[in-house]
PDB file of C-alpha atoms in Angstrom:
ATOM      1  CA  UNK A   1      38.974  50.788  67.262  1.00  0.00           C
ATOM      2  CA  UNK A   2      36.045  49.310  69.787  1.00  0.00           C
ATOM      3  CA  UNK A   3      34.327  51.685  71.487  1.00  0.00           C
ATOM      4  CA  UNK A   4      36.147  50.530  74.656  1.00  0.00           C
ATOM      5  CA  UNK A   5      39.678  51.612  73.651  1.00  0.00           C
ATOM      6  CA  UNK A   6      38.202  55.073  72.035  1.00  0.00           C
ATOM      7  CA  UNK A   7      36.807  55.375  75.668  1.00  0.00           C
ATOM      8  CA  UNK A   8      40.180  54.297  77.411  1.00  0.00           C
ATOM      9  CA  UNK A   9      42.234  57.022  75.190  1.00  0.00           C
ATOM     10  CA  UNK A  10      39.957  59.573  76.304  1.00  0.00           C
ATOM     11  CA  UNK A  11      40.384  59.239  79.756  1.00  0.00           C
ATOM     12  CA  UNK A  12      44.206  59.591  79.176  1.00  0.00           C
ATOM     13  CA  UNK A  13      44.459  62.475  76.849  1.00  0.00           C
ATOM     14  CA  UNK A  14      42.058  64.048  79.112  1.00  0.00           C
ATOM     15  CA  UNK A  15      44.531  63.093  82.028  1.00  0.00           C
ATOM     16  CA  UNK A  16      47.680  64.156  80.574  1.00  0.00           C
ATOM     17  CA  UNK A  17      46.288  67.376  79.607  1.00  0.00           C
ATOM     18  CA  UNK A  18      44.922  68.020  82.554  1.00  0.00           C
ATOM     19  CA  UNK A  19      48.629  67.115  83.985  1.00  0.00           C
ATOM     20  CA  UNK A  20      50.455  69.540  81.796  1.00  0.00           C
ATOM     21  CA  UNK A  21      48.273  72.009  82.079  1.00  0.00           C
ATOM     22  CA  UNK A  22      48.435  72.128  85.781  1.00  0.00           C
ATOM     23  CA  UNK A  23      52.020  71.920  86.154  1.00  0.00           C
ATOM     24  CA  UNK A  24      52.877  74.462  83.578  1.00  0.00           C
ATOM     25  CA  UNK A  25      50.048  77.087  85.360  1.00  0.00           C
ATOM     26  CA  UNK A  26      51.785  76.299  88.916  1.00  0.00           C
ATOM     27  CA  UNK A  27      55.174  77.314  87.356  1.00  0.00           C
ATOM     28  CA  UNK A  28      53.625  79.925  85.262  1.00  0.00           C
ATOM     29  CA  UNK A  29      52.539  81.979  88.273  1.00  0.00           C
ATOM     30  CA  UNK A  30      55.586  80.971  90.159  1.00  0.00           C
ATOM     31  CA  UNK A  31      57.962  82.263  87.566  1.00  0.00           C
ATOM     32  CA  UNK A  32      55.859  85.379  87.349  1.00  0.00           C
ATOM     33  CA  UNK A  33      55.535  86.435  90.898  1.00  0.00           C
ATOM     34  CA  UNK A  34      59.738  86.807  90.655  1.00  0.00           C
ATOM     35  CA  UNK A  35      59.593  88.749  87.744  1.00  0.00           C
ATOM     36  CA  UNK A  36      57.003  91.991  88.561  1.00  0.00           C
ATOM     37  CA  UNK A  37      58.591  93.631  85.071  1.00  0.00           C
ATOM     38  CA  UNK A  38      57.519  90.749  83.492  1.00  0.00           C
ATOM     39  CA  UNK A  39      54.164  90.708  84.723  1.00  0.00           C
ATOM     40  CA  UNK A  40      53.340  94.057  84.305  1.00  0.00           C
ATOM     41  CA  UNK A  41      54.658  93.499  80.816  1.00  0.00           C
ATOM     42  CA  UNK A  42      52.381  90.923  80.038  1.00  0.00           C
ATOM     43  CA  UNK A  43      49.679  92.738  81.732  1.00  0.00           C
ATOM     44  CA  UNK A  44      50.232  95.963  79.652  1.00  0.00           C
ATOM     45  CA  UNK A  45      50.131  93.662  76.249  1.00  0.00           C
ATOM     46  CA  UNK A  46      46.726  91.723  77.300  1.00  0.00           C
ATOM     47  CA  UNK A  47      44.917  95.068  77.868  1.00  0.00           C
ATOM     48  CA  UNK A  48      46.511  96.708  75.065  1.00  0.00           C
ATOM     49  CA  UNK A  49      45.063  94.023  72.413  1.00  0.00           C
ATOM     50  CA  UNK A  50      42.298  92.841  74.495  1.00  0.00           C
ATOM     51  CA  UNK A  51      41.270  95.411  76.875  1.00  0.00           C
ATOM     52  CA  UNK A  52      37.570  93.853  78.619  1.00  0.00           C
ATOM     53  CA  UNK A  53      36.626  91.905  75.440  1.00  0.00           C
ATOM     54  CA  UNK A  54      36.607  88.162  76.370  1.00  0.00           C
ATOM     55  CA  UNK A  55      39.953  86.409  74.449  1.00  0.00           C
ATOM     56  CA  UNK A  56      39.374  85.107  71.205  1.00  0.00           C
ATOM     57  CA  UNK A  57      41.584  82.846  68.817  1.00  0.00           C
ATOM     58  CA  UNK A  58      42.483  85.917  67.115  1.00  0.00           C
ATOM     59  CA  UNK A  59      43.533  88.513  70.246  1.00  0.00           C
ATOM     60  CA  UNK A  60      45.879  85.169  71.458  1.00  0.00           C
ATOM     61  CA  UNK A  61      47.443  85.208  68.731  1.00  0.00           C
ATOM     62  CA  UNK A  62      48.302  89.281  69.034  1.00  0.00           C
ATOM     63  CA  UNK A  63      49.874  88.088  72.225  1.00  0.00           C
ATOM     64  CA  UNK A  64      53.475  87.669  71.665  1.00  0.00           C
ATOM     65  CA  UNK A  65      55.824  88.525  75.017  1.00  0.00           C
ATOM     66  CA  UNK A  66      52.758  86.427  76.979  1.00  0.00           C
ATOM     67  CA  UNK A  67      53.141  83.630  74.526  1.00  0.00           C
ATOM     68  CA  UNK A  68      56.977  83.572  74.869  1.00  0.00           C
ATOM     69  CA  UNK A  69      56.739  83.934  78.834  1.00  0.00           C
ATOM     70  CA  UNK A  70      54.295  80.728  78.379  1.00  0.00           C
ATOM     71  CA  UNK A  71      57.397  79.256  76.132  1.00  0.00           C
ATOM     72  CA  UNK A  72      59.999  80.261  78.388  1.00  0.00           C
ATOM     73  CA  UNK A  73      58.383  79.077  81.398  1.00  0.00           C
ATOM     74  CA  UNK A  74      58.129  75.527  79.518  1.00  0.00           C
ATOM     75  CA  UNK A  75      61.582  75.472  78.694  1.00  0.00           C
ATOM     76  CA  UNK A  76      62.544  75.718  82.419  1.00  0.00           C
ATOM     77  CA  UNK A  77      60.091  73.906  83.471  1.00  0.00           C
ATOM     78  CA  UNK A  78      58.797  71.001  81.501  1.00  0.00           C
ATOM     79  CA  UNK A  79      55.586  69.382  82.183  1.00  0.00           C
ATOM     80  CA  UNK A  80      56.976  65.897  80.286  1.00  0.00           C
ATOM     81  CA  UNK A  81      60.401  65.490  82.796  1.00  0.00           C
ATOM     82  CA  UNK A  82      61.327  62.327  80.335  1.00  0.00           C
ATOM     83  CA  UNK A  83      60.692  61.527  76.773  1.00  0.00           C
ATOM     84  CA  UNK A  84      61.723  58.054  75.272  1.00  0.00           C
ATOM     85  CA  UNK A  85      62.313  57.440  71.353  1.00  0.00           C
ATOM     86  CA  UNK A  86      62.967  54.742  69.402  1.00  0.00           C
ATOM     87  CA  UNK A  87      65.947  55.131  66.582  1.00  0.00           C
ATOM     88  CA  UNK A  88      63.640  54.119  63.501  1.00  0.00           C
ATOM     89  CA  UNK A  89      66.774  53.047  61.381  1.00  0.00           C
ATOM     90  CA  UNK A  90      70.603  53.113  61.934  1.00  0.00           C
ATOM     91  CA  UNK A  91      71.851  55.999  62.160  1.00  0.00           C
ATOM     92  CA  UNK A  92      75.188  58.551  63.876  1.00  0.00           C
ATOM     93  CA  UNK A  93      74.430  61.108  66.444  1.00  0.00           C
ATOM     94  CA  UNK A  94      77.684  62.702  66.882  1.00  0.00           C
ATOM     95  CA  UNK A  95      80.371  60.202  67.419  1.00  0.00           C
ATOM     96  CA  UNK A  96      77.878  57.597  68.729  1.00  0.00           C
ATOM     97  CA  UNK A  97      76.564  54.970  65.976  1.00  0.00           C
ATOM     98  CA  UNK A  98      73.161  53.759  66.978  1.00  0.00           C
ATOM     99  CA  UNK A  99      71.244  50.856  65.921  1.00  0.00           C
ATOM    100  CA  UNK A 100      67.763  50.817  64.708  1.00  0.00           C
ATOM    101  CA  UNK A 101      65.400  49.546  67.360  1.00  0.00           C
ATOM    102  CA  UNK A 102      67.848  51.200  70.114  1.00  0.00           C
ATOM    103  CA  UNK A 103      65.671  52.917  73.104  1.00  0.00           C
ATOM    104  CA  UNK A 104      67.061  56.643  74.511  1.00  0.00           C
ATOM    105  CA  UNK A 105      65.662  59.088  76.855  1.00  0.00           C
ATOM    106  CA  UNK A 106      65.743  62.975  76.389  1.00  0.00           C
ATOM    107  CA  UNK A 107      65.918  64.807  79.911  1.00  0.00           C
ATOM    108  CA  UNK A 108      63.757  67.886  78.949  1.00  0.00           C
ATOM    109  CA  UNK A 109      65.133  69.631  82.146  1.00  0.00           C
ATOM    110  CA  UNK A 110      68.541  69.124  81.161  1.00  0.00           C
ATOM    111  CA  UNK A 111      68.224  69.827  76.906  1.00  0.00           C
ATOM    112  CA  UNK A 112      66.479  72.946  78.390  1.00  0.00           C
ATOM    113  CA  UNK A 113      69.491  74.439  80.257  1.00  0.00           C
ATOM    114  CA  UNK A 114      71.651  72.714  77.710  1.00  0.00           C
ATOM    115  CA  UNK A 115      74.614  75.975  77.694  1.00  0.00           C
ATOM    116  CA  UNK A 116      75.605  74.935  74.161  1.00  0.00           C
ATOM    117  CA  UNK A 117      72.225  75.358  73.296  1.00  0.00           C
ATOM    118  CA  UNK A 118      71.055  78.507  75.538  1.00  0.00           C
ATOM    119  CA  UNK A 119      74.097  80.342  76.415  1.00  0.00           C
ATOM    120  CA  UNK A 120      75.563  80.902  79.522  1.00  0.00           C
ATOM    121  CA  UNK A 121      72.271  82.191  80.587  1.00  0.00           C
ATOM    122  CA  UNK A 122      70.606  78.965  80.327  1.00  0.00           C
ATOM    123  CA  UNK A 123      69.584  78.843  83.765  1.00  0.00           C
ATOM    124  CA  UNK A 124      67.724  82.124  84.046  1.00  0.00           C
ATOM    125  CA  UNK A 125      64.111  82.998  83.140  1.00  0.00           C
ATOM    126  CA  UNK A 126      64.246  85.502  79.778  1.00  0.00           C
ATOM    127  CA  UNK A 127      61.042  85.382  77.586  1.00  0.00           C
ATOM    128  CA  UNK A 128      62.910  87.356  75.232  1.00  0.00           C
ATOM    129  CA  UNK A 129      64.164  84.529  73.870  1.00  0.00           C
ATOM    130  CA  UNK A 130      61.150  83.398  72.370  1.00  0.00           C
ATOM    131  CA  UNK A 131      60.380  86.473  70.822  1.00  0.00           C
ATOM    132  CA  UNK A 132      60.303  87.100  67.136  1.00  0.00           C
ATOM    133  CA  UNK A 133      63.638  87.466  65.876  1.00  0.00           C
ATOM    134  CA  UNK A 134      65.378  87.307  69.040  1.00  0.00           C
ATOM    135  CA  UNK A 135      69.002  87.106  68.958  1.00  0.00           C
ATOM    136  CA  UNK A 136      68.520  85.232  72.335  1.00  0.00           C
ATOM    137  CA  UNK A 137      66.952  82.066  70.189  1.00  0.00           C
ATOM    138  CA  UNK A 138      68.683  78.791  70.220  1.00  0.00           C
ATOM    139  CA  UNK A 139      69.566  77.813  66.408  1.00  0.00           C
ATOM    140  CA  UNK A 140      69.204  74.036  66.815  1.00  0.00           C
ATOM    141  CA  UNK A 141      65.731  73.050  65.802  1.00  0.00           C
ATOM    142  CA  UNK A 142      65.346  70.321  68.612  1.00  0.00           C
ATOM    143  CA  UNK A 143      66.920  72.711  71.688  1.00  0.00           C
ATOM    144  CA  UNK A 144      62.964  73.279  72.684  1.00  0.00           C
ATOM    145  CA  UNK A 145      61.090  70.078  73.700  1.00  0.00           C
ATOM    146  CA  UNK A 146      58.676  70.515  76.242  1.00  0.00           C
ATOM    147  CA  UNK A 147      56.101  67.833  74.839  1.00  0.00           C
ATOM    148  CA  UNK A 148      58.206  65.789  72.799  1.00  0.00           C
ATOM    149  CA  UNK A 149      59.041  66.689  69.247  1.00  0.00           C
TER     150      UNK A 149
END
């Protein structure tokens, strides 16, 4: 690659993550200022592993409810609205037979509040879902998408 094109990717990884980032913050505090359990949940687990040490690598990862709320609040709102794939060789999805070279967008918004996938609750914020071991959990490996899989 020229240094031109390294130069142009840059620019729009550094755009897209600003993007994301943004939009999942904005819903992050929205979804949290409806749920005060929630946030004095989360605020109970960051002082609890953290207290007024500066995060590390290694106190995130000690973080579990505030990593699912962060999940959660992807699944219902998804920075990446659409994601487009390309079938890479013939293939059946369901009843449907699709070609190779065949184009198909995934509506995160909609997989996300799929109620095969998520229950009849599919439409309401529960972090508990992404907990460890939850019972909550959708089994289907591709049910979670926010960025594309």
């Amino acid at each position: 690659m020229d240094i031109k094109l390294v130069r142009d990717n840059l620019i729009t990884f550094l755009l897209a993550g600003h993007d994301s980032t943004s939009s999942l913050l904005t819903s992050l505090i929205y979804v949290i200022s409806q749920h005060p359990k929630v946030e004095a949940k989360m605020r109970n687990e960051v002082n609890g592993v953290m207290g007024s040490d500066l995060p590390t690598m290694q106190s995130i990862k000690k973080l579990p409810y505030t990593l699912a709320v962060i999940k959660e609040t992807l699944r219902l709102f998804p920075p990446a609205q659409l994601i487009g794939k390309t079938c890479l060789k013939d293939t059946k999805m369901g009843p449907y037979n699709i070609k190779a070279g065949s184009k198909a967008l995934v509506l995160t918004r909609e997989l996300h509040r799929n109620k095969n996938l998520w229950g009849e609750t599919a439409n309401e914020f529960d972090p508990e879902r992404f907990m460890p071991n939850s019972s909550h959990a959708p089994t289907h490996e591709y049910a979670w998408m926010p960025f594309s899989a």
